[in-house]
CSV table of C-alpha atoms in Angstrom, one decimal:
chain,number,residue,atom,x,y,z
A,928,ALA,CA,0.0,-0.2,-0.1
A,929,ASP,CA,1.1,3.5,-0.5
A,930,ASP,CA,-0.8,5.0,2.2
A,931,VAL,CA,-1.6,3.9,5.7
A,932,LEU,CA,-4.0,5.6,8.4
A,933,VAL,CA,-2.4,5.3,11.7
A,934,LEU,CA,-4.8,6.4,14.7
A,935,ARG,CA,-2.9,6.3,17.9
A,936,ASN,CA,-3.4,7.2,21.6
A,937,ALA,CA,-7.1,5.1,21.8
A,938,GLY,CA,-5.9,2.6,23.8
A,939,PRO,CA,-6.3,1.6,27.5
A,940,LYS,CA,-4.6,4.3,29.0
A,941,GLY,CA,-4.7,6.8,26.2
A,942,ALA,CA,-8.1,7.2,25.7
A,943,PRO,CA,-8.7,5.7,28.2
A,944,GLY,CA,-10.4,2.9,28.6
A,945,MET,CA,-9.9,1.6,25.1
A,946,PRO,CA,-13.2,2.8,23.8
A,947,GLU,CA,-14.5,1.2,20.5
A,948,ALA,CA,-13.0,3.2,17.6
A,949,GLY,CA,-15.8,2.2,15.6
A,950,TYR,CA,-15.6,2.1,11.8
A,951,ILE,CA,-12.1,3.6,11.2
A,952,PRO,CA,-13.0,5.0,7.8
A,953,ILE,CA,-11.4,6.0,4.5
A,954,PRO,CA,-10.8,9.8,4.5
A,955,LYS,CA,-13.4,11.5,2.6
A,956,LYS,CA,-11.1,12.9,-0.3
A,957,LEU,CA,-10.1,9.1,-0.7
A,958,ALA,CA,-13.3,7.9,-0.7
A,959,ALA,CA,-14.4,10.6,-3.3
A,960,ALA,CA,-11.4,9.3,-5.5
A,961,GLY,CA,-12.7,5.7,-5.7
A,962,VAL,CA,-10.6,4.2,-2.7
A,963,LYS,CA,-12.2,1.5,-1.2
A,964,ASP,CA,-9.8,0.4,1.2
A,965,MET,CA,-6.2,1.3,2.5
A,966,MET,CA,-3.9,-0.1,5.4
A,967,ARG,CA,-5.3,1.2,8.8
A,968,ILE,CA,-3.1,0.7,12.1
A,969,SER,CA,-4.5,1.4,15.5
A,970,ASP,CA,-4.0,1.1,19.5
A,971,ALA,CA,-7.7,0.9,19.5
A,972,ARG,CA,-10.3,-1.6,19.2
A,973,MET,CA,-13.3,-1.6,16.4
A,974,SER,CA,-16.7,-3.4,16.0
A,975,GLY,CA,-16.7,-6.6,14.6
A,976,THR,CA,-18.9,-5.4,11.9
A,977,ALA,CA,-16.5,-3.6,10.5
A,978,PHE,CA,-14.2,-4.8,7.9
A,979,GLY,CA,-11.3,-3.9,5.7
A,980,SER,CA,-7.2,-4.2,6.2
A,981,ILE,CA,-6.7,-3.2,9.8
A,982,VAL,CA,-4.5,-3.9,12.2
A,983,LEU,CA,-5.8,-3.3,15.9
A,984,HIS,CA,-4.7,-3.4,19.5
A,985,ILE,CA,-1.2,-2.7,19.0
A,986,ALA,CA,0.8,-3.0,22.2
A,987,PRO,CA,2.1,-1.3,24.0
A,988,GLU,CA,-0.2,1.6,23.1
A,989,SER,CA,1.1,5.0,21.7
A,990,ALA,CA,0.1,6.5,25.5
A,991,ASP,CA,2.4,4.0,27.3
A,992,GLY,CA,5.3,4.9,25.1
A,993,GLY,CA,4.7,2.0,22.4
A,994,PRO,CA,6.1,2.5,18.8
A,995,LEU,CA,3.1,4.1,17.4
A,996,ALA,CA,3.9,7.0,19.4
A,997,LEU,CA,6.8,7.5,17.2
A,998,VAL,CA,5.1,7.7,13.9
A,999,ARG,CA,5.1,10.9,11.9
A,1000,ASN,CA,3.4,11.8,8.5
A,1001,GLY,CA,5.6,10.6,5.7
A,1002,ASP,CA,7.1,7.5,7.6
A,1003,HIS,CA,7.2,4.3,5.7
A,1004,ILE,CA,6.0,1.0,7.5
A,1005,ARG,CA,6.6,-2.6,6.3
A,1006,LEU,CA,3.7,-4.7,7.4
A,1007,ASP,CA,4.3,-8.7,7.3
A,1008,THR,CA,1.2,-10.5,7.9
A,1009,LYS,CA,3.4,-13.9,7.7
A,1010,GLY,CA,5.7,-13.0,9.8
A,1011,ARG,CA,3.1,-11.4,12.3
A,1012,ARG,CA,5.2,-8.2,12.4
A,1013,ILE,CA,5.0,-4.4,11.8
A,1014,ASP,CA,8.3,-2.3,11.5
A,1015,LEU,CA,8.5,1.4,11.5
A,1016,LEU,CA,11.4,2.0,8.9
A,1017,VAL,CA,13.0,5.1,10.4
A,1018,ASN,CA,16.4,5.0,11.5
A,1019,GLY,CA,17.5,4.4,15.6
A,1020,GLU,CA,18.8,7.9,16.1
A,1021,GLU,CA,15.7,9.8,14.5
A,1022,LEU,CA,13.5,7.4,16.5
A,1023,ALA,CA,15.6,8.3,19.6
A,1024,LYS,CA,15.0,12.0,19.2
A,1025,ARG,CA,11.2,11.4,18.7
A,1026,ARG,CA,10.9,9.0,22.0
A,1027,ALA,CA,12.7,12.1,23.8
A,1028,ALA,CA,10.1,14.9,22.9
A,1029,LEU,CA,7.4,12.8,23.7
A,1030,PRO,CA,5.0,14.0,26.4
A,1031,PRO,CA,5.2,12.4,29.8
A,1032,LEU,CA,3.6,8.7,30.0
A,1033,PRO,CA,-0.2,9.0,31.9
A,1034,ASP,CA,-0.1,7.8,35.3
A,1035,GLY,CA,-2.0,8.2,38.5
A,1036,ALA,CA,0.2,11.2,39.7
A,1037,GLY,CA,-2.2,14.2,40.9
A,1038,LYS,CA,-5.0,11.8,40.3
A,1039,ARG,CA,-7.4,10.4,42.8
A,1040,GLY,CA,-9.9,7.6,43.0
A,1041,TYR,CA,-11.0,5.2,40.3
A,1042,GLU,CA,-9.0,7.3,37.6
A,1043,LYS,CA,-5.8,7.0,39.8
A,1044,LEU,CA,-6.2,3.0,40.5
A,1045,TYR,CA,-7.1,2.3,36.4
A,1046,LEU,CA,-3.8,4.6,35.3
A,1047,GLU,CA,-1.7,2.7,37.8
A,1048,THR,CA,-2.9,-0.7,37.4
A,1049,VAL,CA,-4.6,-1.5,33.7
A,1050,THR,CA,-2.6,-4.0,31.5
A,1051,GLN,CA,-2.0,-3.5,27.8
A,1052,ALA,CA,-4.4,-4.7,25.0
A,1053,GLY,CA,-2.0,-8.2,24.9
A,1054,GLN,CA,-2.9,-9.0,28.7
A,1055,GLY,CA,-6.6,-8.2,28.4
A,1056,CYS,CA,-6.9,-4.5,29.3
A,1057,ASP,CA,-7.3,-6.0,33.1
A,1058,PHE,CA,-6.3,-4.5,36.6
A,1059,ASP,CA,-3.0,-6.0,37.1
A,1060,PHE,CA,-3.9,-7.1,40.5
A,1061,CYS,CA,-6.5,-9.1,39.1
A,1062,ILE,CA,-4.5,-11.4,37.1
A,1063,PRO,CA,-4.0,-14.4,39.1
A,1064,GLU,CA,-0.5,-15.9,39.6
A,1065,ILE,CA,0.0,-19.5,37.5
A,1066,THR,CA,0.6,-21.9,40.3
A,1067,ARG,CA,0.4,-25.3,38.1
A,1068,THR,CA,0.3,-26.4,34.7
A,1069,ILE,CA,-2.9,-27.9,33.4
A,1070,PRO,CA,-2.1,-30.9,30.8
């Protein structure tokens, strides 16, 4: 694909709550030109009734310092579905500059109650977006 649409900061901490992004539409200008599908990548979740070339639940999410936070307009992204990889094709020096310029990660500092509890303990999409203290310790192997 020549173009990729990236929606970031829609994960468990960034939104917060990982709300359903719904159908991430083709931009109107492209749809008017006849584009029916394009690669879309996000740390969000989406309705099961939506369709198209979409990679979701990217973790760690942008708001937690994940790689989508470093993507900028014009960057090249390689998607290898067979190898289950997405690579941001930007040199390490540039990525280090971008990472240094990121705003502080969301945490519970200065917050109270549920918001504080949530931001300090929610896990990423790959771990189920649950509170870390709700994950049981594995004490035995089930054959």
